[in-house]
PDB file of C-alpha atoms in Angstrom:
ATOM      1  CA  MET A   1     -13.161 284.133 172.934  1.00  0.00           C
ATOM      2  CA  PRO A   2     -16.812 284.573 171.851  1.00  0.00           C
ATOM      3  CA  GLU A   3     -19.173 282.163 173.555  1.00  0.00           C
ATOM      4  CA  THR A   4     -22.925 281.982 173.981  1.00  0.00           C
ATOM      5  CA  ALA A   5     -24.538 285.317 174.740  1.00  0.00           C
ATOM      6  CA  SER A   6     -24.086 286.611 178.258  1.00  0.00           C
ATOM      7  CA  PRO A   7     -26.801 288.706 179.951  1.00  0.00           C
ATOM      8  CA  ALA A   8     -24.746 291.811 179.170  1.00  0.00           C
ATOM      9  CA  SER A   9     -24.340 290.981 175.484  1.00  0.00           C
ATOM     10  CA  ALA A  10     -27.999 289.991 175.208  1.00  0.00           C
ATOM     11  CA  ALA A  11     -28.904 293.615 175.900  1.00  0.00           C
ATOM     12  CA  LEU A  12     -26.864 294.828 172.910  1.00  0.00           C
ATOM     13  CA  PRO A  13     -28.489 295.501 169.519  1.00  0.00           C
ATOM     14  CA  PRO A  14     -28.248 292.564 167.101  1.00  0.00           C
ATOM     15  CA  ALA A  15     -25.981 292.107 164.115  1.00  0.00           C
ATOM     16  CA  ILE A  16     -26.295 289.062 161.845  1.00  0.00           C
ATOM     17  CA  LEU A  17     -23.186 287.334 160.471  1.00  0.00           C
ATOM     18  CA  LEU A  18     -23.963 285.204 157.399  1.00  0.00           C
ATOM     19  CA  MET A  19     -20.848 283.397 156.220  1.00  0.00           C
ATOM     20  CA  GLY A  20     -20.100 280.498 153.935  1.00  0.00           C
ATOM     21  CA  PRO A  21     -17.797 279.260 151.199  1.00  0.00           C
ATOM     22  CA  THR A  22     -18.066 280.561 147.671  1.00  0.00           C
ATOM     23  CA  ALA A  23     -21.181 279.323 145.816  1.00  0.00           C
ATOM     24  CA  SER A  24     -22.950 278.384 149.061  1.00  0.00           C
ATOM     25  CA  GLY A  25     -25.915 280.705 148.430  1.00  0.00           C
ATOM     26  CA  LYS A  26     -25.078 283.601 150.757  1.00  0.00           C
ATOM     27  CA  THR A  27     -26.405 286.344 148.472  1.00  0.00           C
ATOM     28  CA  ALA A  28     -29.761 284.635 147.910  1.00  0.00           C
ATOM     29  CA  CYS A  29     -30.176 284.043 151.645  1.00  0.00           C
ATOM     30  CA  ALA A  30     -29.251 287.641 152.464  1.00  0.00           C
ATOM     31  CA  LEU A  31     -31.789 289.020 149.986  1.00  0.00           C
ATOM     32  CA  ALA A  32     -34.429 286.673 151.390  1.00  0.00           C
ATOM     33  CA  LEU A  33     -33.740 288.098 154.847  1.00  0.00           C
ATOM     34  CA  ALA A  34     -34.034 291.611 153.430  1.00  0.00           C
ATOM     35  CA  ARG A  35     -37.547 290.823 152.224  1.00  0.00           C
ATOM     36  CA  SER A  36     -38.750 290.060 155.754  1.00  0.00           C
ATOM     37  CA  LEU A  37     -36.470 292.035 158.082  1.00  0.00           C
ATOM     38  CA  PRO A  38     -35.279 295.675 158.204  1.00  0.00           C
ATOM     39  CA  VAL A  39     -31.640 294.870 157.387  1.00  0.00           C
ATOM     40  CA  GLU A  40     -28.811 296.680 155.649  1.00  0.00           C
ATOM     41  CA  ILE A  41     -26.078 294.504 154.149  1.00  0.00           C
ATOM     42  CA  ILE A  42     -22.387 294.998 154.917  1.00  0.00           C
ATOM     43  CA  SER A  43     -20.196 293.063 152.509  1.00  0.00           C
ATOM     44  CA  VAL A  44     -17.556 290.884 154.170  1.00  0.00           C
ATOM     45  CA  ASP A  45     -15.640 290.254 150.962  1.00  0.00           C
ATOM     46  CA  SER A  46     -12.130 291.451 150.170  1.00  0.00           C
ATOM     47  CA  ALA A  47     -12.888 291.372 146.413  1.00  0.00           C
ATOM     48  CA  LEU A  48     -16.209 293.238 146.328  1.00  0.00           C
ATOM     49  CA  VAL A  49     -14.546 296.417 147.588  1.00  0.00           C
ATOM     50  CA  TYR A  50     -13.047 296.938 144.110  1.00  0.00           C
ATOM     51  CA  ARG A  51     -14.766 298.929 141.383  1.00  0.00           C
ATOM     52  CA  ASP A  52     -15.130 297.424 137.887  1.00  0.00           C
ATOM     53  CA  MET A  53     -14.507 293.898 139.177  1.00  0.00           C
ATOM     54  CA  ASP A  54     -18.038 292.611 138.835  1.00  0.00           C
ATOM     55  CA  ILE A  55     -18.219 289.340 136.917  1.00  0.00           C
ATOM     56  CA  GLY A  56     -15.233 287.539 138.419  1.00  0.00           C
ATOM     57  CA  THR A  57     -16.232 288.455 141.983  1.00  0.00           C
ATOM     58  CA  ALA A  58     -19.896 287.413 141.539  1.00  0.00           C
ATOM     59  CA  LYS A  59     -20.798 290.896 142.746  1.00  0.00           C
ATOM     60  CA  PRO A  60     -24.501 291.394 143.514  1.00  0.00           C
ATOM     61  CA  SER A  61     -26.221 292.883 140.489  1.00  0.00           C
ATOM     62  CA  ALA A  62     -27.516 296.444 140.364  1.00  0.00           C
ATOM     63  CA  ALA A  63     -31.042 295.117 140.888  1.00  0.00           C
ATOM     64  CA  GLU A  64     -29.952 293.049 143.894  1.00  0.00           C
ATOM     65  CA  GLN A  65     -28.154 296.017 145.428  1.00  0.00           C
ATOM     66  CA  ALA A  66     -31.208 298.212 144.816  1.00  0.00           C
ATOM     67  CA  ALA A  67     -33.414 295.763 146.698  1.00  0.00           C
ATOM     68  CA  CYS A  68     -31.598 296.471 149.976  1.00  0.00           C
ATOM     69  CA  PRO A  69     -28.934 298.966 151.079  1.00  0.00           C
ATOM     70  CA  HIS A  70     -25.436 297.518 150.563  1.00  0.00           C
ATOM     71  CA  HIS A  71     -22.171 298.775 152.049  1.00  0.00           C
ATOM     72  CA  LEU A  72     -18.437 298.205 151.402  1.00  0.00           C
ATOM     73  CA  ILE A  73     -18.963 297.453 147.710  1.00  0.00           C
ATOM     74  CA  ASP A  74     -17.157 299.439 144.969  1.00  0.00           C
ATOM     75  CA  ILE A  75     -15.263 301.638 147.425  1.00  0.00           C
ATOM     76  CA  LEU A  76     -11.733 301.243 146.007  1.00  0.00           C
ATOM     77  CA  SER A  77      -9.801 301.269 142.755  1.00  0.00           C
ATOM     78  CA  PRO A  78      -8.225 297.898 141.852  1.00  0.00           C
ATOM     79  CA  GLU A  79      -4.888 299.654 142.276  1.00  0.00           C
ATOM     80  CA  GLU A  80      -5.522 300.150 146.015  1.00  0.00           C
ATOM     81  CA  ALA A  81      -5.283 297.828 148.993  1.00  0.00           C
ATOM     82  CA  TYR A  82      -7.795 297.030 151.732  1.00  0.00           C
ATOM     83  CA  SER A  83      -7.026 295.471 155.097  1.00  0.00           C
ATOM     84  CA  ALA A  84      -8.697 293.652 157.953  1.00  0.00           C
ATOM     85  CA  ALA A  85      -7.969 296.639 160.189  1.00  0.00           C
ATOM     86  CA  ARG A  86      -9.735 299.014 157.827  1.00  0.00           C
ATOM     87  CA  PHE A  87     -12.603 296.558 157.457  1.00  0.00           C
ATOM     88  CA  CYS A  88     -13.093 296.486 161.229  1.00  0.00           C
ATOM     89  CA  GLU A  89     -13.005 300.280 161.430  1.00  0.00           C
ATOM     90  CA  ASP A  90     -15.452 300.707 158.542  1.00  0.00           C
ATOM     91  CA  THR A  91     -17.773 297.955 159.740  1.00  0.00           C
ATOM     92  CA  ARG A  92     -18.034 299.107 163.350  1.00  0.00           C
ATOM     93  CA  ARG A  93     -18.930 302.602 162.123  1.00  0.00           C
ATOM     94  CA  LEU A  94     -21.505 301.222 159.682  1.00  0.00           C
ATOM     95  CA  MET A  95     -23.033 298.895 162.279  1.00  0.00           C
ATOM     96  CA  ASN A  96     -23.594 301.823 164.638  1.00  0.00           C
ATOM     97  CA  GLU A  97     -25.064 303.969 161.852  1.00  0.00           C
ATOM     98  CA  ILE A  98     -27.408 301.187 160.710  1.00  0.00           C
ATOM     99  CA  THR A  99     -28.576 300.526 164.260  1.00  0.00           C
ATOM    100  CA  ALA A 100     -29.169 304.249 164.783  1.00  0.00           C
ATOM    101  CA  ARG A 101     -31.514 304.143 161.774  1.00  0.00           C
ATOM    102  CA  GLY A 102     -33.547 301.457 163.536  1.00  0.00           C
ATOM    103  CA  ARG A 103     -32.305 298.712 161.215  1.00  0.00           C
ATOM    104  CA  ILE A 104     -30.227 295.542 161.642  1.00  0.00           C
ATOM    105  CA  PRO A 105     -26.689 295.131 160.282  1.00  0.00           C
ATOM    106  CA  LEU A 106     -26.413 291.986 158.140  1.00  0.00           C
ATOM    107  CA  LEU A 107     -22.779 291.072 157.474  1.00  0.00           C
ATOM    108  CA  VAL A 108     -22.519 288.785 154.444  1.00  0.00           C
ATOM    109  CA  GLY A 109     -19.465 287.285 152.758  1.00  0.00           C
ATOM    110  CA  GLY A 110     -16.703 284.736 152.717  1.00  0.00           C
ATOM    111  CA  THR A 111     -13.580 286.619 153.809  1.00  0.00           C
ATOM    112  CA  MET A 112     -13.235 284.716 157.064  1.00  0.00           C
ATOM    113  CA  LEU A 113     -10.236 286.691 158.300  1.00  0.00           C
ATOM    114  CA  TYR A 114     -12.484 289.754 158.481  1.00  0.00           C
ATOM    115  CA  TYR A 115     -15.008 287.954 160.700  1.00  0.00           C
ATOM    116  CA  LYS A 116     -12.215 286.706 162.961  1.00  0.00           C
ATOM    117  CA  ALA A 117     -10.688 290.183 163.218  1.00  0.00           C
ATOM    118  CA  LEU A 118     -14.052 291.744 164.031  1.00  0.00           C
ATOM    119  CA  ARG A 119     -14.886 289.303 166.813  1.00  0.00           C
ATOM    120  CA  GLU A 120     -11.471 288.336 168.180  1.00  0.00           C
ATOM    121  CA  GLY A 121      -9.316 291.361 167.479  1.00  0.00           C
ATOM    122  CA  LEU A 122      -6.315 292.060 165.286  1.00  0.00           C
ATOM    123  CA  SER A 123      -2.811 290.808 165.846  1.00  0.00           C
ATOM    124  CA  GLU A 124      -0.227 293.432 166.715  1.00  0.00           C
ATOM    125  CA  LEU A 125       1.851 293.097 163.559  1.00  0.00           C
ATOM    126  CA  PRO A 126       4.464 295.608 162.426  1.00  0.00           C
ATOM    127  CA  GLU A 127       3.696 297.948 159.553  1.00  0.00           C
ATOM    128  CA  ALA A 128       5.131 297.069 156.157  1.00  0.00           C
ATOM    129  CA  ASP A 129       8.745 298.126 155.742  1.00  0.00           C
ATOM    130  CA  ALA A 130       9.297 299.288 152.149  1.00  0.00           C
ATOM    131  CA  ASP A 131      13.074 298.865 152.202  1.00  0.00           C
ATOM    132  CA  LEU A 132      12.988 295.381 153.711  1.00  0.00           C
ATOM    133  CA  ARG A 133      10.182 294.309 151.379  1.00  0.00           C
ATOM    134  CA  ARG A 134      12.186 295.519 148.371  1.00  0.00           C
ATOM    135  CA  GLU A 135      15.226 293.606 149.640  1.00  0.00           C
ATOM    136  CA  ILE A 136      13.191 290.398 149.919  1.00  0.00           C
ATOM    137  CA  GLU A 137      11.633 290.901 146.471  1.00  0.00           C
ATOM    138  CA  ASP A 138      15.029 291.555 144.892  1.00  0.00           C
ATOM    139  CA  ALA A 139      16.445 288.413 146.474  1.00  0.00           C
ATOM    140  CA  ALA A 140      13.458 286.399 145.238  1.00  0.00           C
ATOM    141  CA  ALA A 141      13.848 287.802 141.726  1.00  0.00           C
ATOM    142  CA  ARG A 142      17.483 286.748 141.784  1.00  0.00           C
ATOM    143  CA  ASP A 143      17.278 283.382 143.549  1.00  0.00           C
ATOM    144  CA  GLY A 144      13.595 282.372 143.440  1.00  0.00           C
ATOM    145  CA  TRP A 145      10.908 282.176 146.125  1.00  0.00           C
ATOM    146  CA  PRO A 146      11.898 278.635 147.236  1.00  0.00           C
ATOM    147  CA  THR A 147      15.202 280.129 148.361  1.00  0.00           C
ATOM    148  CA  GLN A 148      13.348 282.737 150.411  1.00  0.00           C
ATOM    149  CA  HIS A 149      11.167 279.954 151.802  1.00  0.00           C
ATOM    150  CA  ALA A 150      14.357 278.197 152.911  1.00  0.00           C
ATOM    151  CA  ALA A 151      15.542 281.428 154.547  1.00  0.00           C
ATOM    152  CA  LEU A 152      12.255 281.620 156.448  1.00  0.00           C
ATOM    153  CA  ALA A 153      12.678 277.980 157.512  1.00  0.00           C
ATOM    154  CA  ARG A 154      15.998 278.845 159.125  1.00  0.00           C
ATOM    155  CA  LEU A 155      14.429 281.743 161.069  1.00  0.00           C
ATOM    156  CA  ASP A 156      11.015 280.254 161.814  1.00  0.00           C
ATOM    157  CA  PRO A 157      10.616 276.548 160.916  1.00  0.00           C
ATOM    158  CA  ASP A 158       6.992 276.388 162.072  1.00  0.00           C
ATOM    159  CA  ALA A 159       5.931 279.321 159.865  1.00  0.00           C
ATOM    160  CA  ALA A 160       7.768 277.896 156.852  1.00  0.00           C
ATOM    161  CA  ALA A 161       6.153 274.497 157.337  1.00  0.00           C
ATOM    162  CA  ARG A 162       2.713 276.060 156.860  1.00  0.00           C
ATOM    163  CA  LEU A 163       3.643 277.713 153.541  1.00  0.00           C
ATOM    164  CA  GLN A 164       4.272 276.386 150.060  1.00  0.00           C
ATOM    165  CA  PRO A 165       7.735 277.228 148.654  1.00  0.00           C
ATOM    166  CA  ASN A 166       6.210 279.360 145.864  1.00  0.00           C
ATOM    167  CA  ASP A 167       3.627 281.232 147.969  1.00  0.00           C
ATOM    168  CA  ALA A 168       5.315 284.564 147.299  1.00  0.00           C
ATOM    169  CA  GLN A 169       2.857 286.827 149.116  1.00  0.00           C
ATOM    170  CA  ARG A 170       2.827 284.908 152.397  1.00  0.00           C
ATOM    171  CA  ILE A 171       6.534 284.108 152.377  1.00  0.00           C
ATOM    172  CA  GLN A 172       7.336 287.773 151.843  1.00  0.00           C
ATOM    173  CA  ARG A 173       5.132 288.962 154.707  1.00  0.00           C
ATOM    174  CA  ALA A 174       6.287 286.196 157.054  1.00  0.00           C
ATOM    175  CA  LEU A 175       9.954 286.987 156.404  1.00  0.00           C
ATOM    176  CA  GLU A 176       9.252 290.668 156.888  1.00  0.00           C
ATOM    177  CA  ILE A 177       7.519 290.157 160.241  1.00  0.00           C
ATOM    178  CA  VAL A 178      10.090 287.692 161.589  1.00  0.00           C
ATOM    179  CA  ARG A 179      13.013 289.909 160.587  1.00  0.00           C
ATOM    180  CA  LEU A 180      11.367 293.065 161.979  1.00  0.00           C
ATOM    181  CA  THR A 181      10.302 291.544 165.312  1.00  0.00           C
ATOM    182  CA  GLY A 182      13.019 288.931 165.827  1.00  0.00           C
ATOM    183  CA  GLN A 183      10.281 286.572 167.020  1.00  0.00           C
ATOM    184  CA  PRO A 184       8.439 283.577 165.534  1.00  0.00           C
ATOM    185  CA  LEU A 185       5.403 284.482 163.487  1.00  0.00           C
ATOM    186  CA  ALA A 186       3.068 282.668 165.887  1.00  0.00           C
ATOM    187  CA  ASP A 187       4.131 284.956 168.742  1.00  0.00           C
ATOM    188  CA  SER A 188       3.256 288.059 166.746  1.00  0.00           C
ATOM    189  CA  TYR A 189      -0.137 286.693 165.712  1.00  0.00           C
ATOM    190  CA  ALA A 190      -0.915 285.630 169.277  1.00  0.00           C
ATOM    191  CA  ARG A 191      -0.847 289.211 170.552  1.00  0.00           C
ATOM    192  CA  ARG A 192      -4.294 290.599 169.872  1.00  0.00           C
ATOM    193  CA  GLU A 193      -6.886 292.709 171.588  1.00  0.00           C
ATOM    194  CA  ALA A 194     -10.525 292.768 170.542  1.00  0.00           C
ATOM    195  CA  ALA A 195     -12.582 295.948 170.699  1.00  0.00           C
ATOM    196  CA  PRO A 196     -15.518 295.804 173.114  1.00  0.00           C
ATOM    197  CA  ASP A 197     -18.613 294.443 171.383  1.00  0.00           C
ATOM    198  CA  SER A 198     -21.146 297.076 170.397  1.00  0.00           C
ATOM    199  CA  HIS A 199     -23.607 294.476 169.088  1.00  0.00           C
ATOM    200  CA  ARG A 200     -24.894 291.010 169.910  1.00  0.00           C
ATOM    201  CA  TYR A 201     -23.723 288.802 167.072  1.00  0.00           C
ATOM    202  CA  ILE A 202     -25.927 286.166 165.472  1.00  0.00           C
ATOM    203  CA  PRO A 203     -23.390 284.075 163.492  1.00  0.00           C
ATOM    204  CA  ILE A 204     -24.665 281.635 160.868  1.00  0.00           C
ATOM    205  CA  ALA A 205     -22.359 279.465 158.747  1.00  0.00           C
ATOM    206  CA  LEU A 206     -23.556 277.846 155.520  1.00  0.00           C
ATOM    207  CA  THR A 207     -21.613 274.576 155.199  1.00  0.00           C
ATOM    208  CA  PRO A 208     -21.946 271.932 152.458  1.00  0.00           C
ATOM    209  CA  SER A 209     -22.726 268.370 153.501  1.00  0.00           C
ATOM    210  CA  ASP A 210     -21.242 267.139 150.200  1.00  0.00           C
ATOM    211  CA  ARG A 211     -18.105 268.824 148.843  1.00  0.00           C
ATOM    212  CA  ALA A 212     -18.650 267.245 145.407  1.00  0.00           C
ATOM    213  CA  VAL A 213     -21.961 269.075 145.016  1.00  0.00           C
ATOM    214  CA  LEU A 214     -20.340 272.373 145.991  1.00  0.00           C
ATOM    215  CA  HIS A 215     -17.507 271.710 143.527  1.00  0.00           C
ATOM    216  CA  ALA A 216     -20.063 271.168 140.761  1.00  0.00           C
ATOM    217  CA  ARG A 217     -21.709 274.466 141.657  1.00  0.00           C
ATOM    218  CA  ILE A 218     -18.332 276.204 141.515  1.00  0.00           C
ATOM    219  CA  GLU A 219     -17.628 274.761 138.063  1.00  0.00           C
ATOM    220  CA  ARG A 220     -21.037 275.851 136.728  1.00  0.00           C
ATOM    221  CA  ARG A 221     -20.625 279.324 138.162  1.00  0.00           C
ATOM    222  CA  PHE A 222     -17.153 279.772 136.694  1.00  0.00           C
ATOM    223  CA  ASP A 223     -18.450 278.735 133.270  1.00  0.00           C
ATOM    224  CA  THR A 224     -21.308 281.212 133.668  1.00  0.00           C
ATOM    225  CA  MET A 225     -18.760 283.940 134.432  1.00  0.00           C
ATOM    226  CA  LEU A 226     -16.827 283.079 131.274  1.00  0.00           C
ATOM    227  CA  LEU A 227     -19.994 283.257 129.185  1.00  0.00           C
ATOM    228  CA  ALA A 228     -20.874 286.584 130.820  1.00  0.00           C
ATOM    229  CA  GLY A 229     -17.589 288.133 129.631  1.00  0.00           C
ATOM    230  CA  PHE A 230     -15.136 287.612 132.488  1.00  0.00           C
ATOM    231  CA  VAL A 231     -12.119 287.717 130.165  1.00  0.00           C
ATOM    232  CA  ASP A 232     -13.367 290.936 128.559  1.00  0.00           C
ATOM    233  CA  GLU A 233     -13.775 292.410 132.044  1.00  0.00           C
ATOM    234  CA  VAL A 234     -10.106 291.741 132.811  1.00  0.00           C
ATOM    235  CA  VAL A 235      -9.116 293.225 129.427  1.00  0.00           C
ATOM    236  CA  ARG A 236     -10.954 296.427 130.387  1.00  0.00           C
ATOM    237  CA  LEU A 237      -9.314 296.442 133.814  1.00  0.00           C
ATOM    238  CA  ARG A 238      -5.852 296.228 132.224  1.00  0.00           C
ATOM    239  CA  ARG A 239      -6.765 299.085 129.910  1.00  0.00           C
ATOM    240  CA  HIS A 240      -7.992 301.437 132.637  1.00  0.00           C
ATOM    241  CA  TYR A 241      -5.704 300.622 135.564  1.00  0.00           C
ATOM    242  CA  GLN A 242      -2.012 300.011 136.143  1.00  0.00           C
ATOM    243  CA  LEU A 243      -2.275 296.393 137.189  1.00  0.00           C
ATOM    244  CA  THR A 244       0.421 293.982 138.318  1.00  0.00           C
ATOM    245  CA  PRO A 245       0.046 290.366 139.493  1.00  0.00           C
ATOM    246  CA  ASN A 246       1.101 291.384 143.028  1.00  0.00           C
ATOM    247  CA  LEU A 247      -1.771 293.824 143.584  1.00  0.00           C
ATOM    248  CA  PRO A 248      -4.301 292.490 146.123  1.00  0.00           C
ATOM    249  CA  ALA A 249      -7.083 292.904 143.552  1.00  0.00           C
ATOM    250  CA  MET A 250      -5.254 290.724 141.056  1.00  0.00           C
ATOM    251  CA  ARG A 251      -4.656 288.042 143.671  1.00  0.00           C
ATOM    252  CA  CYS A 252      -8.417 287.472 143.819  1.00  0.00           C
ATOM    253  CA  VAL A 253      -9.436 284.017 142.622  1.00  0.00           C
ATOM    254  CA  GLY A 254      -9.880 283.933 138.869  1.00  0.00           C
ATOM    255  CA  TYR A 255      -8.202 287.249 138.150  1.00  0.00           C
ATOM    256  CA  ARG A 256      -4.652 285.977 138.556  1.00  0.00           C
ATOM    257  CA  GLN A 257      -5.451 283.064 136.222  1.00  0.00           C
ATOM    258  CA  ALA A 258      -7.094 285.436 133.724  1.00  0.00           C
ATOM    259  CA  LEU A 259      -3.962 287.583 133.678  1.00  0.00           C
ATOM    260  CA  GLU A 260      -1.867 284.503 132.921  1.00  0.00           C
ATOM    261  CA  TYR A 261      -4.161 283.702 129.995  1.00  0.00           C
ATOM    262  CA  LEU A 262      -4.098 287.263 128.623  1.00  0.00           C
ATOM    263  CA  GLU A 263      -0.315 287.352 128.924  1.00  0.00           C
ATOM    264  CA  GLY A 264      -0.106 284.185 126.827  1.00  0.00           C
ATOM    265  CA  ARG A 265       1.169 281.951 129.618  1.00  0.00           C
ATOM    266  CA  CYS A 266      -1.659 279.436 129.233  1.00  0.00           C
ATOM    267  CA  ASP A 267      -4.473 278.621 126.803  1.00  0.00           C
ATOM    268  CA  LEU A 268      -8.198 279.095 127.453  1.00  0.00           C
ATOM    269  CA  PRO A 269      -8.962 275.526 128.630  1.00  0.00           C
ATOM    270  CA  THR A 270      -6.003 275.664 131.031  1.00  0.00           C
ATOM    271  CA  PHE A 271      -7.173 279.057 132.319  1.00  0.00           C
ATOM    272  CA  ARG A 272     -10.634 277.607 132.941  1.00  0.00           C
ATOM    273  CA  ASP A 273      -9.241 274.572 134.763  1.00  0.00           C
ATOM    274  CA  LYS A 274      -6.889 276.691 136.878  1.00  0.00           C
ATOM    275  CA  GLY A 275      -9.678 279.129 137.752  1.00  0.00           C
ATOM    276  CA  ILE A 276     -12.018 276.359 138.858  1.00  0.00           C
ATOM    277  CA  PHE A 277      -9.278 274.633 140.862  1.00  0.00           C
ATOM    278  CA  ALA A 278      -8.315 277.899 142.600  1.00  0.00           C
ATOM    279  CA  THR A 279     -11.960 278.561 143.478  1.00  0.00           C
ATOM    280  CA  ARG A 280     -12.333 275.077 144.945  1.00  0.00           C
ATOM    281  CA  GLN A 281      -9.189 275.628 147.002  1.00  0.00           C
ATOM    282  CA  LEU A 282     -10.653 278.916 148.247  1.00  0.00           C
ATOM    283  CA  ALA A 283     -13.830 277.095 149.299  1.00  0.00           C
ATOM    284  CA  LYS A 284     -11.734 274.511 151.131  1.00  0.00           C
ATOM    285  CA  ARG A 285      -9.950 277.253 153.094  1.00  0.00           C
ATOM    286  CA  GLN A 286     -13.239 278.965 153.899  1.00  0.00           C
ATOM    287  CA  ILE A 287     -14.696 275.720 155.246  1.00  0.00           C
ATOM    288  CA  THR A 288     -11.584 275.209 157.386  1.00  0.00           C
ATOM    289  CA  TRP A 289     -12.034 278.705 158.840  1.00  0.00           C
ATOM    290  CA  GLN A 290     -15.646 277.858 159.676  1.00  0.00           C
ATOM    291  CA  ARG A 291     -14.547 274.666 161.392  1.00  0.00           C
ATOM    292  CA  ASN A 292     -12.290 276.771 163.616  1.00  0.00           C
ATOM    293  CA  PHE A 293     -15.158 279.164 164.338  1.00  0.00           C
ATOM    294  CA  ARG A 294     -17.309 276.180 165.314  1.00  0.00           C
ATOM    295  CA  GLU A 295     -14.686 275.193 167.879  1.00  0.00           C
ATOM    296  CA  ASN A 296     -14.222 278.701 169.275  1.00  0.00           C
ATOM    297  CA  TRP A 297     -17.601 280.416 168.930  1.00  0.00           C
ATOM    298  CA  GLY A 298     -20.181 278.811 171.153  1.00  0.00           C
ATOM    299  CA  ASP A 299     -22.977 280.763 169.460  1.00  0.00           C
ATOM    300  CA  LEU A 300     -22.283 279.658 165.856  1.00  0.00           C
ATOM    301  CA  VAL A 301     -25.199 278.020 164.035  1.00  0.00           C
ATOM    302  CA  GLU A 302     -24.250 275.820 161.074  1.00  0.00           C
ATOM    303  CA  LEU A 303     -26.731 275.085 158.292  1.00  0.00           C
ATOM    304  CA  ASP A 304     -26.309 272.728 155.353  1.00  0.00           C
ATOM    305  CA  CYS A 305     -26.212 274.996 152.301  1.00  0.00           C
ATOM    306  CA  LEU A 306     -27.265 272.117 150.017  1.00  0.00           C
ATOM    307  CA  THR A 307     -30.647 271.397 151.606  1.00  0.00           C
ATOM    308  CA  ALA A 308     -33.945 272.454 150.070  1.00  0.00           C
ATOM    309  CA  GLY A 309     -35.573 275.491 151.630  1.00  0.00           C
ATOM    310  CA  LEU A 310     -32.292 276.989 152.790  1.00  0.00           C
ATOM    311  CA  GLU A 311     -33.495 280.590 152.544  1.00  0.00           C
ATOM    312  CA  GLU A 312     -36.508 279.849 154.732  1.00  0.00           C
ATOM    313  CA  THR A 313     -34.331 277.972 157.232  1.00  0.00           C
ATOM    314  CA  VAL A 314     -31.952 280.937 157.483  1.00  0.00           C
ATOM    315  CA  ARG A 315     -34.854 283.328 157.957  1.00  0.00           C
ATOM    316  CA  ALA A 316     -36.413 281.188 160.701  1.00  0.00           C
ATOM    317  CA  THR A 317     -33.039 280.811 162.441  1.00  0.00           C
ATOM    318  CA  VAL A 318     -32.491 284.556 162.457  1.00  0.00           C
ATOM    319  CA  GLU A 319     -36.017 285.343 163.619  1.00  0.00           C
ATOM    320  CA  ASP A 320     -35.678 282.872 166.504  1.00  0.00           C
ATOM    321  CA  ALA A 321     -32.388 284.493 167.534  1.00  0.00           C
ATOM    322  CA  LEU A 322     -33.920 287.961 167.427  1.00  0.00           C
ATOM    323  CA  GLN A 323     -36.681 287.075 169.873  1.00  0.00           C
TER     324      GLN A 323
END
């Protein structure tokens, strides 16, 4: 488990990890670092990998991306899938390339699973089984996902207890893993092996001291997205790609709710409320991840993302760690 830097790790080249919940100010802090340090940004965001999904993902603008080299943005069609394993492979390669150019990798984003996989390793989970997955989906279409949740509860009560009865994606994968391995889900996730560190990590977590203030930020940002044409963006996506609600891209916060609105399953005010609620729930999960990192990573520095002068505080923290 990562702890404070050992003498061996201290000799490794640095890599900065800048994480935080949505609307915590990560992009602004990253660009501030780019103005004073020779960094290249690696996106740690499972939504920014998709082309043509710009407004709803709060993707850095063309001007922001031009101000500093960015990586792992716009690399996939919304019809494709990305994984933590591929992220680790891509990121380790990019970190080595950036360091070879005499620059510092700056990993920025809120997909906490990716950070965990990079530092702690990936669980040895079985590959997806198309036939079994189709069997589970057919059963859910016939009987409903709560029935599949009940089936999971019979096989693995602990896994089922952590899932909502209508959480189709997670129930499906949990059932698949348990039926393929014949073991509880926790046993499969416990088996992991981390790759040897090639860099000395400098992890910084932006955490709000007041959730209500962060929630207000999230609401303002979602309204800004709507005014910027978020719904029109999803209309264009549906026109150019073969999209279904089960695609990873369409499970991104806001996009699933926009699809419901465009399919006539809710009105505009309900779409707005659902989108804001889903974004707040995402922020809650991200903060929970960071709490776990605080307990397990002895080198994590937490900064209040609501304080004045945050960008300068982040810069000073990083510069101190680089010395």
